[in-house]
Short mmCIF file of C-alpha atoms in Angstrom, two decimals:
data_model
loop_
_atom_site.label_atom_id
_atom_site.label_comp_id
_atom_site.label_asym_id
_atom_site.label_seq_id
_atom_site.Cartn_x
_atom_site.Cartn_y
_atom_site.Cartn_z
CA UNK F 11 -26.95 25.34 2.02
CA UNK F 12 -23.32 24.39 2.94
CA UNK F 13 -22.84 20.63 3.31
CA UNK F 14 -20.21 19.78 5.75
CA UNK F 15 -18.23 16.10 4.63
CA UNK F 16 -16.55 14.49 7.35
CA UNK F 17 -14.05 11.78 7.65
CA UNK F 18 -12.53 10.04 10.34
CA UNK F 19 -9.20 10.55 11.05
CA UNK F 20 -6.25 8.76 9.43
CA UNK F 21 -2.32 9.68 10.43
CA UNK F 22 -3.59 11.39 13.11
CA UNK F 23 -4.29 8.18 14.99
CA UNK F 24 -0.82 7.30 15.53
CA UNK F 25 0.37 11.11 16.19
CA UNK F 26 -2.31 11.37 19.68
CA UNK F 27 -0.74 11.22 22.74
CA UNK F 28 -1.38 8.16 24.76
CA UNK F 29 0.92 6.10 27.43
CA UNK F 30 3.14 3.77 25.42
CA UNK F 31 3.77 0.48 26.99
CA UNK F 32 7.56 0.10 28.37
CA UNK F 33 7.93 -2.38 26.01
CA UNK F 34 7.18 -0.50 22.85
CA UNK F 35 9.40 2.22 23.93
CA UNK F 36 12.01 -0.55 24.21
CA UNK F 37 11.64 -2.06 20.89
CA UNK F 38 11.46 1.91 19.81
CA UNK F 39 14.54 2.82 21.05
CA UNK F 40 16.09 -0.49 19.51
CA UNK F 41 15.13 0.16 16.03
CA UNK F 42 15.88 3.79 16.50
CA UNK F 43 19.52 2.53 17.18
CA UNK F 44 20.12 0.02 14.49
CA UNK F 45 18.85 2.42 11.78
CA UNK F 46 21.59 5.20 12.98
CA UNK F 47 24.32 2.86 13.43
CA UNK F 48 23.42 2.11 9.78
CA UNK F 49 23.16 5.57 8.66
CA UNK F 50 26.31 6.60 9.95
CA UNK F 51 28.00 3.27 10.53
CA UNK F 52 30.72 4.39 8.18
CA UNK F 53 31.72 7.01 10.68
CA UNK F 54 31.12 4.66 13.83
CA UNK F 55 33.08 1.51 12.47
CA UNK F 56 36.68 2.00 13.71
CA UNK F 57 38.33 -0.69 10.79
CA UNK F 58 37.36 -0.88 7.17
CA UNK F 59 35.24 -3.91 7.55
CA UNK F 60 36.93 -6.04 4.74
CA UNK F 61 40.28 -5.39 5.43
CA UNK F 62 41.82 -8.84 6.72
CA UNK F 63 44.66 -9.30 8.97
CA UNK F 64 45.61 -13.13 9.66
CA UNK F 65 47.64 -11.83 12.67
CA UNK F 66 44.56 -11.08 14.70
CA UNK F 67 42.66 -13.76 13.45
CA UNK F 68 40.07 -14.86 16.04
CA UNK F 69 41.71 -12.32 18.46
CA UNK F 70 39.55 -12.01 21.56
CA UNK F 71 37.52 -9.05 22.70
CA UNK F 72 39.35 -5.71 23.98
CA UNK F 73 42.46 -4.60 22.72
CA UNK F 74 42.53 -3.10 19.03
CA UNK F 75 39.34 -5.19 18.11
CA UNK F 76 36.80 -4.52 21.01
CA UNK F 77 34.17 -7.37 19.75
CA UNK F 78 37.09 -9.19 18.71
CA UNK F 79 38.09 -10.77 14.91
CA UNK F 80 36.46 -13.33 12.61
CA UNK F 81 38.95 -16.33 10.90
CA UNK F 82 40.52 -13.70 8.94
CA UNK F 83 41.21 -11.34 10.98
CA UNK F 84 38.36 -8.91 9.97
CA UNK F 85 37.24 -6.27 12.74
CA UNK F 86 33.87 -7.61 14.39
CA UNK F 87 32.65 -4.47 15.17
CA UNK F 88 33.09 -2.73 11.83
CA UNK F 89 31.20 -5.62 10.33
CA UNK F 90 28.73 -5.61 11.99
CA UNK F 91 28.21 -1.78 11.95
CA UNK F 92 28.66 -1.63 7.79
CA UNK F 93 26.59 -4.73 7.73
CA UNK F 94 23.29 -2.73 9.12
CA UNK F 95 23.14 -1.43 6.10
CA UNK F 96 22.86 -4.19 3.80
CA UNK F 97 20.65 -6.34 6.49
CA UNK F 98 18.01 -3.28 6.82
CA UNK F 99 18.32 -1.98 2.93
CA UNK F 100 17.08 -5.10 1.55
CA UNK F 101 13.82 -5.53 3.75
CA UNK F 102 13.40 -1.96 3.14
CA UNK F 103 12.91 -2.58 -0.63
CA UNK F 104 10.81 -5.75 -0.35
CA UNK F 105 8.75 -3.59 2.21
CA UNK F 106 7.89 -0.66 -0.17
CA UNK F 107 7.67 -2.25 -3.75
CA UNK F 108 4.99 -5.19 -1.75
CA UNK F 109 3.28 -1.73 -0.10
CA UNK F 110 3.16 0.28 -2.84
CA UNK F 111 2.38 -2.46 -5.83
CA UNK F 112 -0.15 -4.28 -3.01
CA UNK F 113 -1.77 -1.16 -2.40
CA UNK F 114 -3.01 -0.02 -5.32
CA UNK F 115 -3.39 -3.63 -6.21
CA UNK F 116 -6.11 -4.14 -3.59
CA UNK F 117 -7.48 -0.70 -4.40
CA UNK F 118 -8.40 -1.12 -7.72
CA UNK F 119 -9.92 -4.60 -7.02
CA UNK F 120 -11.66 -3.25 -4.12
CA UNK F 121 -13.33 -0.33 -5.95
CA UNK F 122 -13.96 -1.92 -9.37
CA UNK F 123 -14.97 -4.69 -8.32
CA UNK F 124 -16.29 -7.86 -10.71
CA UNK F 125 -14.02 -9.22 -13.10
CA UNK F 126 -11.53 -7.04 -12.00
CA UNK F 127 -11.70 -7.76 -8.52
CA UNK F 128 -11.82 -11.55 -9.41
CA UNK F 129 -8.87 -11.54 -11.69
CA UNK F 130 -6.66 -9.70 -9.12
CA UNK F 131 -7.81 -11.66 -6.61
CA UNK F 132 -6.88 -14.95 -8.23
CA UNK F 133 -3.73 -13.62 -9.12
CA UNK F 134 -2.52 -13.14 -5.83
CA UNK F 135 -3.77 -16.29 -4.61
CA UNK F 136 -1.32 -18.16 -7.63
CA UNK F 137 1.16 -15.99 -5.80
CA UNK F 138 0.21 -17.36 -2.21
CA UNK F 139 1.33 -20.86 -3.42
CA UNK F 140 4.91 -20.40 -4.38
CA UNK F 141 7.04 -19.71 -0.82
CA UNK F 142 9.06 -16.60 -0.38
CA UNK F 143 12.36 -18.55 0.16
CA UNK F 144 11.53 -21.02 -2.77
CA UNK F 145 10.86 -17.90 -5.41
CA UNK F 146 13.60 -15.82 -3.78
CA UNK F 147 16.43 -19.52 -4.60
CA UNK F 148 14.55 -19.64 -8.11
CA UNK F 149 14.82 -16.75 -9.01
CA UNK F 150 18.19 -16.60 -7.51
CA UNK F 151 19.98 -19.45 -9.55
CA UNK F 152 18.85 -16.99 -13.07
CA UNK F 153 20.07 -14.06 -12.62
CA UNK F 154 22.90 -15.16 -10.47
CA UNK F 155 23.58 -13.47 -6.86
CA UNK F 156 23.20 -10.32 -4.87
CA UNK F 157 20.76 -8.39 -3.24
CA UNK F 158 18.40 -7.39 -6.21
CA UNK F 159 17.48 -10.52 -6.81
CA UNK F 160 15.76 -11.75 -3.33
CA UNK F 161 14.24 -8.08 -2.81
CA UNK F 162 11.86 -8.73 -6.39
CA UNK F 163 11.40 -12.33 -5.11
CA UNK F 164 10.35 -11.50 -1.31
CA UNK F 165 8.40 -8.48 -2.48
CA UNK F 166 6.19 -10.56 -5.14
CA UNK F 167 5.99 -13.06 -1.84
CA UNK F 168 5.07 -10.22 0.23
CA UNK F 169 2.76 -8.34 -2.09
CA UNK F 170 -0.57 -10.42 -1.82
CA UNK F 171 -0.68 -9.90 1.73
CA UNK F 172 -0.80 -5.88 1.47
CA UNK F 173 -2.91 -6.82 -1.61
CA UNK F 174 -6.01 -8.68 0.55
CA UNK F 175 -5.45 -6.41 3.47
CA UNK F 176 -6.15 -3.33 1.52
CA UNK F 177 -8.92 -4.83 -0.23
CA UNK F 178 -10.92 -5.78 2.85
CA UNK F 179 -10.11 -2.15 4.13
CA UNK F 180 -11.43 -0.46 1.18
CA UNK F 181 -14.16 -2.23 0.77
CA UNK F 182 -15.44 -1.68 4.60
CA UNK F 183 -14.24 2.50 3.52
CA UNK F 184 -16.64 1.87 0.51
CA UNK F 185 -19.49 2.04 2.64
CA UNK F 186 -19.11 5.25 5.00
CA UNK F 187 -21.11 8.07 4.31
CA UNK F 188 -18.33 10.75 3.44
CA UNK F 189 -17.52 8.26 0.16
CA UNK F 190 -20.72 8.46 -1.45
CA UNK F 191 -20.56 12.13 -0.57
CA UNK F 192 -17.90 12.56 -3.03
CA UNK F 193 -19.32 10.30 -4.97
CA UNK F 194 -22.48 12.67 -5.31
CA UNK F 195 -20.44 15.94 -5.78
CA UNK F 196 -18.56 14.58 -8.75
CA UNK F 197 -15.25 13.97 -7.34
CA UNK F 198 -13.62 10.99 -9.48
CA UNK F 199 -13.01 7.80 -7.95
CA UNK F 200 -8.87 8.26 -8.38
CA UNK F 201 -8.97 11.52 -5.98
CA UNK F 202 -11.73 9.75 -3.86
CA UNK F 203 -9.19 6.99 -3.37
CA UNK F 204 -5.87 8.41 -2.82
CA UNK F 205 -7.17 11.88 -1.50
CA UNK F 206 -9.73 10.74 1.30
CA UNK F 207 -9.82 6.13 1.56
CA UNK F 208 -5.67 6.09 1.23
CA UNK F 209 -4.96 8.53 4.24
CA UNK F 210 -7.86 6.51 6.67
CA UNK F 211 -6.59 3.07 5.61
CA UNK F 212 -2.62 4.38 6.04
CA UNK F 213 -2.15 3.66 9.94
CA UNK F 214 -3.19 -0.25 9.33
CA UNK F 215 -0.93 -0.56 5.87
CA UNK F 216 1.67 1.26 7.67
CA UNK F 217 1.91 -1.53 11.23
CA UNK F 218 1.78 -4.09 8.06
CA UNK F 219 4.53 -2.87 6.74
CA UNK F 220 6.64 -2.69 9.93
CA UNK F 221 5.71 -5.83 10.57
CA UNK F 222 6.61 -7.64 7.18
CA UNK F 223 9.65 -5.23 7.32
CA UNK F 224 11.14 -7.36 10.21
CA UNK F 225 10.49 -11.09 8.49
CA UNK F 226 11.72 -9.69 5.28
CA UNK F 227 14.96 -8.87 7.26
CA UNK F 228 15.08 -12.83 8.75
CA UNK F 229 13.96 -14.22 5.41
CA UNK F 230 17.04 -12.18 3.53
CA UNK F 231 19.18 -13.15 6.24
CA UNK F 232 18.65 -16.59 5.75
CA UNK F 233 19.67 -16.55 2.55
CA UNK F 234 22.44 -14.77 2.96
CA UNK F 235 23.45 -17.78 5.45
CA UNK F 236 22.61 -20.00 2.50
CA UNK F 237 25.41 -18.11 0.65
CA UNK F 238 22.16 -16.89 -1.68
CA UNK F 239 21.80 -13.31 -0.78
CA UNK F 240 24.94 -10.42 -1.10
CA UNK F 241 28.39 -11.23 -2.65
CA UNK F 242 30.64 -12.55 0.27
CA UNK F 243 32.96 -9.67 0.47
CA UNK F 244 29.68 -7.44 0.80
CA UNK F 245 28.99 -6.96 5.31
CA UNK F 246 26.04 -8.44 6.32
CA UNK F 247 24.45 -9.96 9.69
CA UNK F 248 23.30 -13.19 7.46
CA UNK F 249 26.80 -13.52 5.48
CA UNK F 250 28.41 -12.90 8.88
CA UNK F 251 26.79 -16.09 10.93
CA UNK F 252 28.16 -18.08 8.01
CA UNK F 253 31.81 -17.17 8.17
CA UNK F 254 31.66 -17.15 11.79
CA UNK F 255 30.88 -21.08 11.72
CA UNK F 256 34.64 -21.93 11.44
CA UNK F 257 35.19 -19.57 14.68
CA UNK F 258 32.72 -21.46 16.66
CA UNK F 259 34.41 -24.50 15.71
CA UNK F 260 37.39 -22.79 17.39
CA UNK F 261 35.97 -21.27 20.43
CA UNK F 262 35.39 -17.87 19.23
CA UNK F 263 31.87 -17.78 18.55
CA UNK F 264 31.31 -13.81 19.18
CA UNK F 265 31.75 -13.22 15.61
CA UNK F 266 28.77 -15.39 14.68
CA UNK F 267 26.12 -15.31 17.70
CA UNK F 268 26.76 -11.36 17.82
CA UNK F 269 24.92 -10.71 14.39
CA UNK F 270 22.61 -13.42 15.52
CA UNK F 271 21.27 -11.49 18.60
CA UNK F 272 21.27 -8.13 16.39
CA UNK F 273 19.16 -9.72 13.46
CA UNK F 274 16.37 -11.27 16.48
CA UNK F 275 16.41 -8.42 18.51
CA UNK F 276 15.73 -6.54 15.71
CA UNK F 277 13.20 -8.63 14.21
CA UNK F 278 11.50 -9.02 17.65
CA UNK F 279 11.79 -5.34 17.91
CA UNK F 280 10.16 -4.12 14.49
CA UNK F 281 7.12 -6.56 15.17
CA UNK F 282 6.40 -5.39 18.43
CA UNK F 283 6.39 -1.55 17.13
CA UNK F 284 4.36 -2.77 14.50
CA UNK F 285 1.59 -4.81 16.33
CA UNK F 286 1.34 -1.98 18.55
CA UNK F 287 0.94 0.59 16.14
CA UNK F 288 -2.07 -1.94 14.72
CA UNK F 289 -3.33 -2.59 18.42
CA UNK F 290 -4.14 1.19 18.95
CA UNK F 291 -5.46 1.59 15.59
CA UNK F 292 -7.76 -0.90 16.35
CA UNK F 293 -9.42 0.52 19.36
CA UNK F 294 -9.69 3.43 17.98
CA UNK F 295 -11.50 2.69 14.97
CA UNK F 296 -15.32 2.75 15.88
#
């Protein structure tokens, strides 16, 4: 007799066609453009971003410097193009070393179980009282700055929230049919886990992700305001609101509320793709 297993479907759930709402194709299209402006800003930025000319300081838009200059004559534009990458390379980091490391964190408590389970789990509550910004500062004033340092900080932060989520999905995955049905016909619980529970469990981690992906990119940025996150000559939307205070004081304030619009429009933008992404997800799942 043949048995037939079944499981439901995973990826599949975000590849089915259904109306998007206007604003998800928005906040789509919005993230769509800041990651190929950073991908090929180096082509698209017109001035090398750090090269200073005091004669156009705080020049005004149009002209030679279409955005305008900051204090030091630095091309807006250019800065802000260069600077994509920095502002979305750091979240990106925090978002896969907390995904990855929370994953299989929450796995392995969520399928052993006992004193496993408890000792992961109390682990990541220790975690949940020390604040992102006050481990990323700590951590920080050791090892001096740049951008390695807040990544490993933010992504410890981030990592017991991935951790709980994918326990409580696993363990509710523990409990369908198909798992015991590999659990009868000798498949080991490693290929069980990543083979059939990882790909059904992957749509929900995956809007997570997005999600923490866009306040890992206002936590970094904040730092970088603090004068905490990359080197000062290093282009970056957070670095850039901080040099740009002097402008305001001078009525030029392009060069400091411009990155400010890109870093909450993007923000705004990578939560909405992500809650969406978990909204359908969640009707779909029986």
């Amino acid at each position: 007799m043949t048995v037939t297993l079944t499981r439901r479907p995973g990826l599949d759930k975000l590849r089915s066609a259904s109306a998007r709402s206007p604003l998800h194709a928005l906040c789509l299209g919005v993230v769509a453009l800041v990651v190929l402006a950073a991908l090929f800003a180096p082509w698209l930025a017109p001035y090398d971003p750090n090269e200073a000319d005091l004669g156009d300081a705080l020049a005004g838009t149009g002209g030679d410097h279409l955005l305008g200059a900051d204090t030091a004559g630095r091309d807006t534009l250019s800065r802000l193009l260069v600077g994509a990458r920095a502002s979305l390379l750091g979240p990106l980091g925090v978002v896969v070393f907390s995904t990855v490391v929370g994953v299989a964190v929450g796995m392995a408590a969520a399928w052993r179980g006992g004193r496993l389970d408890s000792v992961l789990s109390r682990s990541t509550e220790l975690v949940f009282a020390f604040p992102g910004l006050l481990l990323a500062i700590l951590i920080i004033s050791v090892y001096g700055e740049g951008l390695l340092a807040p990544v490993i900080a933010l992504a410890v932060a981030y990592l017991p929230y991935v951790s709980r989520l994918t326990r409580s999905l696993v363990l509710a995955e523990r409990m369908r049919p198909y798992v015991s049905a590999y659990q009868v016909q000798g498949h080991a619980p490693l290929s069980i886990c990543v083979r059939h529970i990882l790909p059904n469990i992957a749509p929900v981690v995956l809007a997570q992700a997005t999600i923490n992906f866009g306040y890992a990119l206002m936590d970094l940025a904040g730092l970088s305001f603090l004068g905490l996150g990359v080197p000062p000559l290093t282009p970056d939307w957070g670095r850039m609101v901080f040099d740009g205070q002097t402008a305001i004081q001078h009525g030029y304030p392009l060069s400091a509320v411009l990155p400010c619009v890109l870093i909450v429009l993007t923000v705004v933008a990578f939560n909405v793709v992500g809650e969406h992404w978990a909204d359908r997800v969640a009707r779909r799942t029986p």
